[in-house]
mmCIF file of C-alpha atoms and ligand atoms in Angstrom:
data_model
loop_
_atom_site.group_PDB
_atom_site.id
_atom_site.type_symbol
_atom_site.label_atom_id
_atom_site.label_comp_id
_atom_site.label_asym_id
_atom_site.label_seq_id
_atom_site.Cartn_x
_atom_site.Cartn_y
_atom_site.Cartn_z
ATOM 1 C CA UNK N 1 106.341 149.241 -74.059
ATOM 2 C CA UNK N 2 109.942 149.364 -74.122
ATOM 3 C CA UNK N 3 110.080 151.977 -71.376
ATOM 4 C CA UNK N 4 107.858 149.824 -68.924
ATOM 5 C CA UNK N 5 110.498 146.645 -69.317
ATOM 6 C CA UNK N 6 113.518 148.721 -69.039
ATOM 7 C CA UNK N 7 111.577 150.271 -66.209
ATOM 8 C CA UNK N 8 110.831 146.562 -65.071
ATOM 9 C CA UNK N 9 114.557 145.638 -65.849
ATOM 10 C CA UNK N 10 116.326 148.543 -63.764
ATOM 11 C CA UNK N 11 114.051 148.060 -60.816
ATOM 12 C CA UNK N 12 115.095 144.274 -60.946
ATOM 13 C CA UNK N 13 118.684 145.173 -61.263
ATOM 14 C CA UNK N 14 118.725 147.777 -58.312
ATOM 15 C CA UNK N 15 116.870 145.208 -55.949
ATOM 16 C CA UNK N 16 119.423 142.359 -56.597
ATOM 17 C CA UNK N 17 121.953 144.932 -55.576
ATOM 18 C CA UNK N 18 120.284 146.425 -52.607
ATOM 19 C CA UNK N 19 119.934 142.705 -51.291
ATOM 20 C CA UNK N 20 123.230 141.650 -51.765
ATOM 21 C CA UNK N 21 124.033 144.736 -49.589
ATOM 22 C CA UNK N 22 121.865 144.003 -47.256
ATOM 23 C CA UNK N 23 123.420 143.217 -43.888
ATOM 24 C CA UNK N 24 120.250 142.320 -41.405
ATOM 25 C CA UNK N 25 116.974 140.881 -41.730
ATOM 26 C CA UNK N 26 115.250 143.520 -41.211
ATOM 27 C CA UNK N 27 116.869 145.836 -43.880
ATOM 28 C CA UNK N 28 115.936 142.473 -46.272
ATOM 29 C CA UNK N 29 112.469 142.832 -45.451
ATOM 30 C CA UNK N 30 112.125 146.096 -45.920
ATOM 31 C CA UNK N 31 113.751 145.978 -49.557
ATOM 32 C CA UNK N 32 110.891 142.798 -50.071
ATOM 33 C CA UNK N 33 108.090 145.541 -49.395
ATOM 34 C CA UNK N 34 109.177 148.207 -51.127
ATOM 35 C CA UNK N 35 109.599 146.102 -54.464
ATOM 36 C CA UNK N 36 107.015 143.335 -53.996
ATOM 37 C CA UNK N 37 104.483 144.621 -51.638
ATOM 38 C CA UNK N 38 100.899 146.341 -52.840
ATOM 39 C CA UNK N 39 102.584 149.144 -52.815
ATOM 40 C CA UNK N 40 105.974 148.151 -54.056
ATOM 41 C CA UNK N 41 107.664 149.990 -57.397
ATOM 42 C CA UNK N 42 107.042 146.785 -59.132
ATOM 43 C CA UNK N 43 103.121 146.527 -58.583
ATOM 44 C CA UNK N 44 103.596 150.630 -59.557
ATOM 45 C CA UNK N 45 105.045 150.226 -62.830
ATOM 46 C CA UNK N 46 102.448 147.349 -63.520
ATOM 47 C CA UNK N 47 99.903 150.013 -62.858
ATOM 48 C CA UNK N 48 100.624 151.609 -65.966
ATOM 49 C CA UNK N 49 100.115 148.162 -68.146
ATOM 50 C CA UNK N 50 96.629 148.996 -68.615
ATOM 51 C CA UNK N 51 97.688 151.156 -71.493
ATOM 52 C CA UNK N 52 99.577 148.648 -73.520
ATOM 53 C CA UNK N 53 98.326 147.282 -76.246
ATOM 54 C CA UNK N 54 97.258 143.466 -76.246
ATOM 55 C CA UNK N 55 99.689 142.355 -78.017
ATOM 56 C CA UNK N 56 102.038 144.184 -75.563
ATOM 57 C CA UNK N 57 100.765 143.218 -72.254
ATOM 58 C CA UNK N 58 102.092 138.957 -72.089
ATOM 59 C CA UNK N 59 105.332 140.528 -73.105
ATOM 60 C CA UNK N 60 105.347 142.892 -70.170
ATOM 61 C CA UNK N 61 103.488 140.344 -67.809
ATOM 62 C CA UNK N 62 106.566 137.648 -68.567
ATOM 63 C CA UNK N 63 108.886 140.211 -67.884
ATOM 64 C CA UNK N 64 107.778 141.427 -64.526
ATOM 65 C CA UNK N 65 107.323 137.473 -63.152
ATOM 66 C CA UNK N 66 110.979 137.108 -64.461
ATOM 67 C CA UNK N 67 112.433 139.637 -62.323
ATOM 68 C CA UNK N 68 109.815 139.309 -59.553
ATOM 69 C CA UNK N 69 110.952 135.197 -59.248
ATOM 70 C CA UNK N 70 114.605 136.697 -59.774
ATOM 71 C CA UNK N 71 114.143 138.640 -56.353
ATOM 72 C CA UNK N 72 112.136 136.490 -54.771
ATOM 73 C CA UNK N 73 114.967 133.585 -54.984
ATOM 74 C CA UNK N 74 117.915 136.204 -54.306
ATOM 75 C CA UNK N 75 115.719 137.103 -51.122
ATOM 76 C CA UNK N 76 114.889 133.765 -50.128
ATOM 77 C CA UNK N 77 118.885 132.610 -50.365
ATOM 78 C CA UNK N 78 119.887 136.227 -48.751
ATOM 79 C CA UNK N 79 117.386 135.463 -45.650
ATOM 80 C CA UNK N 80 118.782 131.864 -45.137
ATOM 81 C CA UNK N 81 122.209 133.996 -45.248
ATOM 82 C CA UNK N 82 121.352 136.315 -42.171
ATOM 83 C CA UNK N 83 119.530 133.984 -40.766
ATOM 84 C CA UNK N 84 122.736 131.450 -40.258
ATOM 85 C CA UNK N 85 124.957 134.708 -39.449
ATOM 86 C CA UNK N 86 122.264 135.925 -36.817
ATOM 87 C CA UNK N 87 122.351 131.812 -34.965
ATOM 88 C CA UNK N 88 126.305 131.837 -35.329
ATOM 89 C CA UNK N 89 126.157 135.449 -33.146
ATOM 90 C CA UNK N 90 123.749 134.622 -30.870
ATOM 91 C CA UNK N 91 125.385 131.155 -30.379
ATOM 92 C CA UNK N 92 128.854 132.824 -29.682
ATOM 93 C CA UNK N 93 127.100 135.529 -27.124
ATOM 94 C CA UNK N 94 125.278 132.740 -24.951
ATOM 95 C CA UNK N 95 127.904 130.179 -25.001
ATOM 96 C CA UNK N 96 128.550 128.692 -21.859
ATOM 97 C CA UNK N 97 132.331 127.953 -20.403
ATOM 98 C CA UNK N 98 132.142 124.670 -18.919
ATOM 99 C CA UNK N 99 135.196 124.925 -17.751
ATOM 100 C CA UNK N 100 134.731 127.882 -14.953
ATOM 101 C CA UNK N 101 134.372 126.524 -11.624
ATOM 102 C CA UNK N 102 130.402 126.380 -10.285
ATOM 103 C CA UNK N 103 129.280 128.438 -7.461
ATOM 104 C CA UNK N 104 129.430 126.414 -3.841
ATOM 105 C CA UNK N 105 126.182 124.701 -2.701
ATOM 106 C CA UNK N 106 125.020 124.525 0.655
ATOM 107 C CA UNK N 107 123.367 122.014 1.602
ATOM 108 C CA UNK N 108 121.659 121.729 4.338
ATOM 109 C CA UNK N 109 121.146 119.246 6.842
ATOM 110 C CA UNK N 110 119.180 117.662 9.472
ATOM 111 C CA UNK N 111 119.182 118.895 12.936
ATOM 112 C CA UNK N 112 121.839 117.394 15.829
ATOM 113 C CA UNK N 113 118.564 117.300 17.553
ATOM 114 C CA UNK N 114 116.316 114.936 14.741
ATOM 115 C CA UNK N 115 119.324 112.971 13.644
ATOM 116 C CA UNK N 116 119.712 111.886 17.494
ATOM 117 C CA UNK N 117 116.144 110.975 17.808
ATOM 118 C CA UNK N 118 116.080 109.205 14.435
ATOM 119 C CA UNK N 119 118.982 107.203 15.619
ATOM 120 C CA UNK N 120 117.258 107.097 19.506
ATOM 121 C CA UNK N 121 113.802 105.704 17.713
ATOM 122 C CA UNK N 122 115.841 103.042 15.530
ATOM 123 C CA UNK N 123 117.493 101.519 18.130
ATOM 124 C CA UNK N 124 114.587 101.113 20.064
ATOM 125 C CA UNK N 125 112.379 99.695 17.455
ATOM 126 C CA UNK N 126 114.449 97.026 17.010
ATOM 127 C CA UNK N 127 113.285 96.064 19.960
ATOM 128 C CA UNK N 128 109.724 96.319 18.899
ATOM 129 C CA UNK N 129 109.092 99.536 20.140
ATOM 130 C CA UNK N 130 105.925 101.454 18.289
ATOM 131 C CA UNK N 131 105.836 105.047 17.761
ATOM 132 C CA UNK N 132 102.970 107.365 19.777
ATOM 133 C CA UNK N 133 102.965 111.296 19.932
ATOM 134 C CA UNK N 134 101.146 113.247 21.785
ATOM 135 C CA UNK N 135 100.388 116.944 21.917
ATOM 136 C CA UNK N 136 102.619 119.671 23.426
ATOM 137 C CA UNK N 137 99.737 121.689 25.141
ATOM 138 C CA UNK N 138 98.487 119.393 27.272
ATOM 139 C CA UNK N 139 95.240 118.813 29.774
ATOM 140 C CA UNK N 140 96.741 118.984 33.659
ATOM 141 C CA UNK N 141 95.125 115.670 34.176
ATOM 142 C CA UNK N 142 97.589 113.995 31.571
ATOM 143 C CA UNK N 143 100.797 115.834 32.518
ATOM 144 C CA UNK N 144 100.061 115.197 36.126
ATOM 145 C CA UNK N 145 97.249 114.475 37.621
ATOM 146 C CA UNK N 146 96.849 110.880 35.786
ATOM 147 C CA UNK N 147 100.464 110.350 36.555
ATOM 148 C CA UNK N 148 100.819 110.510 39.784
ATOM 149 C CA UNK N 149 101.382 114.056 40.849
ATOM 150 C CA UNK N 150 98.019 115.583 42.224
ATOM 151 C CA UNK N 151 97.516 118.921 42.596
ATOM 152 C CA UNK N 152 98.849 120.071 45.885
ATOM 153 C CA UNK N 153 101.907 117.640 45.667
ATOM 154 C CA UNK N 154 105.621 119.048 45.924
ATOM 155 C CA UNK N 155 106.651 117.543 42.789
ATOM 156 C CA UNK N 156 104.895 120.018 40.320
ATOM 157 C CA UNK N 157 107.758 122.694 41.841
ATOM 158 C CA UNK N 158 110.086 120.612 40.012
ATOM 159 C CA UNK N 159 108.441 121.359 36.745
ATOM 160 C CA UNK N 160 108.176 124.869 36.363
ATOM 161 C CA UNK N 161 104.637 124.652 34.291
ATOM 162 C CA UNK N 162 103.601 127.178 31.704
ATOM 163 C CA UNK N 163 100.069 127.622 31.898
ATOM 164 C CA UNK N 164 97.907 127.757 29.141
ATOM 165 C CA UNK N 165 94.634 128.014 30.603
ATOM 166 C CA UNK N 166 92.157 126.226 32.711
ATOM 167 C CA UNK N 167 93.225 123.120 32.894
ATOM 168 C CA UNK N 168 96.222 123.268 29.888
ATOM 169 C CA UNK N 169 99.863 123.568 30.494
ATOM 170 C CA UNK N 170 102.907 123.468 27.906
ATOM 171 C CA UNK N 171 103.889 119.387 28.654
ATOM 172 C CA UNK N 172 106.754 119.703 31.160
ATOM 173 C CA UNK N 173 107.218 115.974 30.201
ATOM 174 C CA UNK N 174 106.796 113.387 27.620
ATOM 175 C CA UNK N 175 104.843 110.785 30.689
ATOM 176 C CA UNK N 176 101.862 112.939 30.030
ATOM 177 C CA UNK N 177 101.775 110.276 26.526
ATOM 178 C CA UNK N 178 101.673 107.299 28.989
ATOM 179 C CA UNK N 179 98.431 107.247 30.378
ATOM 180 C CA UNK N 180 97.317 108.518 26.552
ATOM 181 C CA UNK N 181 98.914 104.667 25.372
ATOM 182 C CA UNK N 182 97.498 102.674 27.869
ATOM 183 C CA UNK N 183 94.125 104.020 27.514
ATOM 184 C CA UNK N 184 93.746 103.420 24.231
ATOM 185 C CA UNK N 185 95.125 99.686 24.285
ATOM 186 C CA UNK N 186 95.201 96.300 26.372
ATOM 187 C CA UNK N 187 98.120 95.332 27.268
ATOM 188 C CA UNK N 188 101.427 94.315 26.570
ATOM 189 C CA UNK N 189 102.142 97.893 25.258
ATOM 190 C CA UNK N 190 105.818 98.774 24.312
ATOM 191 C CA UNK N 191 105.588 102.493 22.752
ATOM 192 C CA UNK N 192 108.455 105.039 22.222
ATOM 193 C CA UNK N 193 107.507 108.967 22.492
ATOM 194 C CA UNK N 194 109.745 111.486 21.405
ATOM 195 C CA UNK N 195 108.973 115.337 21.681
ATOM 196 C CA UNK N 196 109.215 118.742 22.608
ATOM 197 C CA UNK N 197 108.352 119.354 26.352
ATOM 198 C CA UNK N 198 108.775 122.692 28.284
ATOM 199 C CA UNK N 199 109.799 124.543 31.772
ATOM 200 C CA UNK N 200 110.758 127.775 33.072
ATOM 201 C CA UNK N 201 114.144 128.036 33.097
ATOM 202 C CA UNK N 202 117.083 128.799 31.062
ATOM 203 C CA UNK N 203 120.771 128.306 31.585
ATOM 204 C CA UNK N 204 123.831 126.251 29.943
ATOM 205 C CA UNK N 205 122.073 123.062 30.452
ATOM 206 C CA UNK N 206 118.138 123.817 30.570
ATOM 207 C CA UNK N 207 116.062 125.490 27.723
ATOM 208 C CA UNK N 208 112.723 126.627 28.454
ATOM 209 C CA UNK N 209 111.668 124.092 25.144
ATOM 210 C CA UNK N 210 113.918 120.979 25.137
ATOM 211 C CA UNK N 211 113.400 117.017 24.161
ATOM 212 C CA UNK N 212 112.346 114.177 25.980
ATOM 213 C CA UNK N 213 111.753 110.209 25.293
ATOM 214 C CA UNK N 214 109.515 108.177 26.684
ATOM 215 C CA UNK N 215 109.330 104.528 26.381
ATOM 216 C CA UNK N 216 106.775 102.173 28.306
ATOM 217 C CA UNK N 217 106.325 98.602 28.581
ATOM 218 C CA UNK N 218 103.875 97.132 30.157
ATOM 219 C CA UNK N 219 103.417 92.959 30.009
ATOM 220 C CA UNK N 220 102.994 89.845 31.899
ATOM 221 C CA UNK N 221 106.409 89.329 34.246
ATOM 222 C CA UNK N 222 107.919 92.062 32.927
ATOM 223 C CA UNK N 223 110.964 93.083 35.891
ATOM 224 C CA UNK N 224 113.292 95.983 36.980
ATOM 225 C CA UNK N 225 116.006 93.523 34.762
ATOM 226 C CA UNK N 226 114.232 93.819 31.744
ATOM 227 C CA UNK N 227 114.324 97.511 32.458
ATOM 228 C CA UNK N 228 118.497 97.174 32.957
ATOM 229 C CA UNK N 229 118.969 95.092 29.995
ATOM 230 C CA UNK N 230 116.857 97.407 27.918
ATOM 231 C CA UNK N 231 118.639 100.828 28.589
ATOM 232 C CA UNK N 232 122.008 98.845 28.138
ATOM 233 C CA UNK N 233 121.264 97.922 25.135
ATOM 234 C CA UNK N 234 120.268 101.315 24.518
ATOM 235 C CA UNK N 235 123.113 102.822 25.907
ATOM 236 C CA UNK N 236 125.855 100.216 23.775
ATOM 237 C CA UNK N 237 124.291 100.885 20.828
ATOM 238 C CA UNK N 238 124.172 104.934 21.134
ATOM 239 C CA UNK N 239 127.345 105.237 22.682
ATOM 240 C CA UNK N 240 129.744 102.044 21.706
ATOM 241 C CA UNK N 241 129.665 98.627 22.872
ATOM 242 C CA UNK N 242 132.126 99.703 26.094
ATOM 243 C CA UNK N 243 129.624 101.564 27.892
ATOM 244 C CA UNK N 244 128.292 100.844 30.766
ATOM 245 C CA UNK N 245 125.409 102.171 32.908
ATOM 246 C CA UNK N 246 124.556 102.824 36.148
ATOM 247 C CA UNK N 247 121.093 102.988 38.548
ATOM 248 C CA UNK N 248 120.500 105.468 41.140
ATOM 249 C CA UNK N 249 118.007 105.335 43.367
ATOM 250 C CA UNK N 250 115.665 108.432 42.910
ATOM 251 C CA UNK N 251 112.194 109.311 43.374
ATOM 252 C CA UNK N 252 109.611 109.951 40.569
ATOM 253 C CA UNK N 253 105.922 109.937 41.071
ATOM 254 C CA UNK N 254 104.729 107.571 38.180
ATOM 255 C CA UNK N 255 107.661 104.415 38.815
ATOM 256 C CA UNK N 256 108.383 102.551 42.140
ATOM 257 C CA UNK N 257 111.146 102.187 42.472
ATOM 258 C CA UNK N 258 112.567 105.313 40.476
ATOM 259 C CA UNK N 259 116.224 105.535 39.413
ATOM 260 C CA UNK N 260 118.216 108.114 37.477
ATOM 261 C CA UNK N 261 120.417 106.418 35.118
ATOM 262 C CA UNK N 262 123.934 107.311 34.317
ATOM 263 C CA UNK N 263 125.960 105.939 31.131
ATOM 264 C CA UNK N 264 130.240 105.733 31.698
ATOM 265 C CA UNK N 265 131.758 108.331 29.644
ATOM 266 C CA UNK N 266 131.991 107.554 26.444
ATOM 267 C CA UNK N 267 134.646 109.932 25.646
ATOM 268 C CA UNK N 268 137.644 109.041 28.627
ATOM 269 C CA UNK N 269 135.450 105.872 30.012
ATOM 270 C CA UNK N 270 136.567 107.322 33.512
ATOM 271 C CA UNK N 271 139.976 107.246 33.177
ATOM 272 C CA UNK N 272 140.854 110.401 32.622
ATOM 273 C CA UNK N 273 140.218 113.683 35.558
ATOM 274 C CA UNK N 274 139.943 116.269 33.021
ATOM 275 C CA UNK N 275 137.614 115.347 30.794
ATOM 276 C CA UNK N 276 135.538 117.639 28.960
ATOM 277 C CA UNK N 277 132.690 115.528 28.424
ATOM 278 C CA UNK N 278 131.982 113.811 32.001
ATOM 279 C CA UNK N 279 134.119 116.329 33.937
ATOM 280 C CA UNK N 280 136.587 113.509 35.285
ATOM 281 C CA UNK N 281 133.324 111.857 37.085
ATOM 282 C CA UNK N 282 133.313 108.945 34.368
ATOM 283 C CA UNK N 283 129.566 108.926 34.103
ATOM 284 C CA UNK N 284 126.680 111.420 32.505
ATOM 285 C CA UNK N 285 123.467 111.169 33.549
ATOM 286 C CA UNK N 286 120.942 110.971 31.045
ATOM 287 C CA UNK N 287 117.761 109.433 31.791
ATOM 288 C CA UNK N 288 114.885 108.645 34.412
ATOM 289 C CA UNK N 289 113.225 105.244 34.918
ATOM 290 C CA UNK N 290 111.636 102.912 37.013
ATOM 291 C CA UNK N 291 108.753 99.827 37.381
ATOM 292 C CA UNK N 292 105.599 101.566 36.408
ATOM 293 C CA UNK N 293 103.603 102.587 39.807
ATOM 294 C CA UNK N 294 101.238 99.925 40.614
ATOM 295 C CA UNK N 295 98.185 103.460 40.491
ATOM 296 C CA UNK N 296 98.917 104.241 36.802
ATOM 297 C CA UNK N 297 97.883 100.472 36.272
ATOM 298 C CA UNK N 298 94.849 100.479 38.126
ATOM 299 C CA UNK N 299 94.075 103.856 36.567
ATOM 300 C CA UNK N 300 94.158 102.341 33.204
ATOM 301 C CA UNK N 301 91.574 99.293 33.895
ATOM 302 C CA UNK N 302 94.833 97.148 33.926
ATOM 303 C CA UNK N 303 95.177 94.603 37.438
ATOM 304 C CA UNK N 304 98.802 95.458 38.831
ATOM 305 C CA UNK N 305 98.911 91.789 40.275
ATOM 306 C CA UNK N 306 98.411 90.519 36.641
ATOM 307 C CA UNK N 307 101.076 92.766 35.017
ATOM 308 C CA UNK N 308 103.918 95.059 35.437
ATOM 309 C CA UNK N 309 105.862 97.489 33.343
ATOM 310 C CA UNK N 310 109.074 99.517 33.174
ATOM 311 C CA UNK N 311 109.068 103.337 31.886
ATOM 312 C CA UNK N 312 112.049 105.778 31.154
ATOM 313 C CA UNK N 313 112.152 109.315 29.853
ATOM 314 C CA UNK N 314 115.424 110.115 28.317
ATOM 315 C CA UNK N 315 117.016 113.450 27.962
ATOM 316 C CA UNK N 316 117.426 113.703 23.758
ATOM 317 C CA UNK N 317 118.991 116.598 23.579
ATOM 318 C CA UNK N 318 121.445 115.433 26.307
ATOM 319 C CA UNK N 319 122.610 112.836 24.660
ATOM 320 C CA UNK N 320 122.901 115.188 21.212
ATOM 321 C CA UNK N 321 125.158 117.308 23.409
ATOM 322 C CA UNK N 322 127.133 114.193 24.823
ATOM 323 C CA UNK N 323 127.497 112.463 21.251
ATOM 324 C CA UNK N 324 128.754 116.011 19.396
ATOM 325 C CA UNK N 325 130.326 117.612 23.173
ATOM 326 C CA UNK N 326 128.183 120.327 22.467
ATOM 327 C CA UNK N 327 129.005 122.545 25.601
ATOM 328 C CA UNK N 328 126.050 124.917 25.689
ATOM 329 C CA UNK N 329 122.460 123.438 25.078
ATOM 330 C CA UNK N 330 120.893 126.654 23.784
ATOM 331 C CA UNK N 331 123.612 126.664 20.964
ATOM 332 C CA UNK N 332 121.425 124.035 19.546
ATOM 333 C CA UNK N 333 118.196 126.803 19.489
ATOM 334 C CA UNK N 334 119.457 129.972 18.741
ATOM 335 C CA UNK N 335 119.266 128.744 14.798
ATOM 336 C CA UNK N 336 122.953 130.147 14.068
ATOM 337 C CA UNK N 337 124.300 128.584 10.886
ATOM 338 C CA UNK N 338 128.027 128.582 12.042
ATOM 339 C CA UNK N 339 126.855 126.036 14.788
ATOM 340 C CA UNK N 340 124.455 123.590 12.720
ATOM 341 C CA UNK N 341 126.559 123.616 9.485
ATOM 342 C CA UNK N 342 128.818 121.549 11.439
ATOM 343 C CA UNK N 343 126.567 118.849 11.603
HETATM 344 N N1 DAH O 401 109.451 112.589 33.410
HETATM 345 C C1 DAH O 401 110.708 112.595 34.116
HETATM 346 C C2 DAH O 401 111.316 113.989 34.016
HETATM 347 O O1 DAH O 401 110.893 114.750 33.212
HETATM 348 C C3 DAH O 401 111.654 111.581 33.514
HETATM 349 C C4 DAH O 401 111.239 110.177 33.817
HETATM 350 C C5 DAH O 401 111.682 109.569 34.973
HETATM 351 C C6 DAH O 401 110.406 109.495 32.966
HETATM 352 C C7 DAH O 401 111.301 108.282 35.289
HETATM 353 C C8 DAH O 401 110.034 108.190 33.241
HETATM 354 C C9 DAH O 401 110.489 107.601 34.410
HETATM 355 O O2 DAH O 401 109.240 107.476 32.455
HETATM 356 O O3 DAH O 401 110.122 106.334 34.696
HETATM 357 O O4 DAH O 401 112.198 114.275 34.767
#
């Protein structure tokens, strides 16, 4: 009997040792399995207690749960040891320096082109203007035909059409959306229509996709001063309260009369010869308008001696180019990020 305690003893002595030595959790758990598993040297030695004698065996029993709660409290406070250490490394690898400058964000930004319509579409809703879109492949009969412009008239050689297919073109204008409103409504109609319209060509000034807005009102009494007073407003409010505009007669299928409408510079307000913006002429054209042709009326059910209406188409991405004297229009489409990061 004495042999299985000592036995007992020296195993418990050696394991308190090996775990105080013990220098990772791993090694710990290891030492736990080889004393106290199934098949630890403790369970071993209890093998043999089978041949003790009665009286022998409590003797030998207390002994073994001595040491085996004497290790088992050593390991416990050992793992709670490593454990802390292991934390305090791990804390010390990830920690974060605050103080080290953060990489630069880019952020983006909107478009020259949507934050001048978004300004355009404000201004003009405050004087109760209602949104309408329309869409960019259009029917012939919209884009000309129900405006005005039939099918063997000069006019469509100003528009450079991209076909799309019997009877569909790529809109070469945003007046295809005004027969569009006034079928769908009585009268008065006051709507604003912003969007992509397209041509052949492609230089400095013209894109083969660029950005027109159309506006339309259509009331009792309404006269070519309303349509003056309207596009000044316009024209203060985009370009500061000093501008001034200016009506040229001009021809246009869908308005009699027809004007093309010219702001003053709002750069050198004509004063100076070498201006970048107007080229010393004082005034940039930007826009198309007239009284609404007395046929569009009568095409939409409406009686042309009972009301009237103005319509203009302004260039948008003219008056981007004015407002930010960007110099070359297709800058604004090539999608270069030296060019819109300015904005
Ligand atoms: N649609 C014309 C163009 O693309 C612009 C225009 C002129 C629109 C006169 C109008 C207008 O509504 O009345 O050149």
């Amino acid at each position: 009997m004495d042999s299985l305690i000592s036995k007992i003893t020296s195993i418990g002595a050696q394991t308190l040792k090996d775990i105080d030595a013990a220098s990772d959790l791993p090694t710990l758990e290891g030492f736990r399995v080889s004393v106290l598993g199934k098949k630890g040297s403790l369970s071993e030695v209890l093998k043999g207690l089978g041949s003790a004698s009665p009286e022998e065996r409590p003797k030998i029993g207390a002994a073994a749960n001595e040491v085996k709660a004497k290790v088992e409290s050593a390991l416990e406070a050992k793992r709670e040891k490593l454990e802390a250490k292991e934390l305090e490394g791990k804390l010390a690898k990830e920690r974060i320096d605050v103080s080290i400058p953060s990489r630069k964000l880019h952020r983006g930004a909107l478009h020259p082109i949507t934050q001048t319509t978004r300004r355009m579409v404000d201004i003009f809703s405050r004087l109760g203007f209602d949104l309408m879109t329309g869409p960019e492949i259009e029917t012939d009969y919209f884009c000309f035909e129900a405006v005005n412009i039939p099918a063997d008239h000069p006019a469509r050689d100003q528009q450079d059409t991209f076909f799309m297919g019997p009877g569909l073109v790529l809109r070469t204008q945003t007046t295809a959306i005004q027969t569009r409103a006034m079928r769908g409504q009585k009268w008065p109609i006051r709507v604003l229509s912003p969007g992509a319209v397209y041509r052949k060509d492609n230089d400095a000034t013209h894109s083969p996709m660029f950005h027109q807005m159309e506006g339309l009102w259509i009331d009792k009494d309404v006269k070519m001063s309303d349509l003056k007073g309207t596009l000044e407003f316009f024209a203060r409010e985009i370009f500061g309260e000093a501008t001034k505009i200016r009506l040229r007669p001009s021809y246009f299928s869908f308005v009699e009369p027809g004007a093309e409408v010219d702001v003053s510079c709002f750069k050198c307000g004509g004063k100076d010869a070498g201006c970048k913006v107007c080229k010393g002429s004082g005034w940039l054209e930007i826009l198309g308008a007239g009284m609404v042709h007395p046929k569009l009326l009568e095409l939409a059910g409406y009686d042309p001696k009972e009301v009237s209406g103005f319509a203009f188409g302004i260039g948008i991405d003219r008056v981007a180019m004015i407002l930010n004297e960007i110099p070359d229009l297709r800058l604004m489409f090539a999608g270069d990020q030296r060019f819109l990061s300015q904005f």
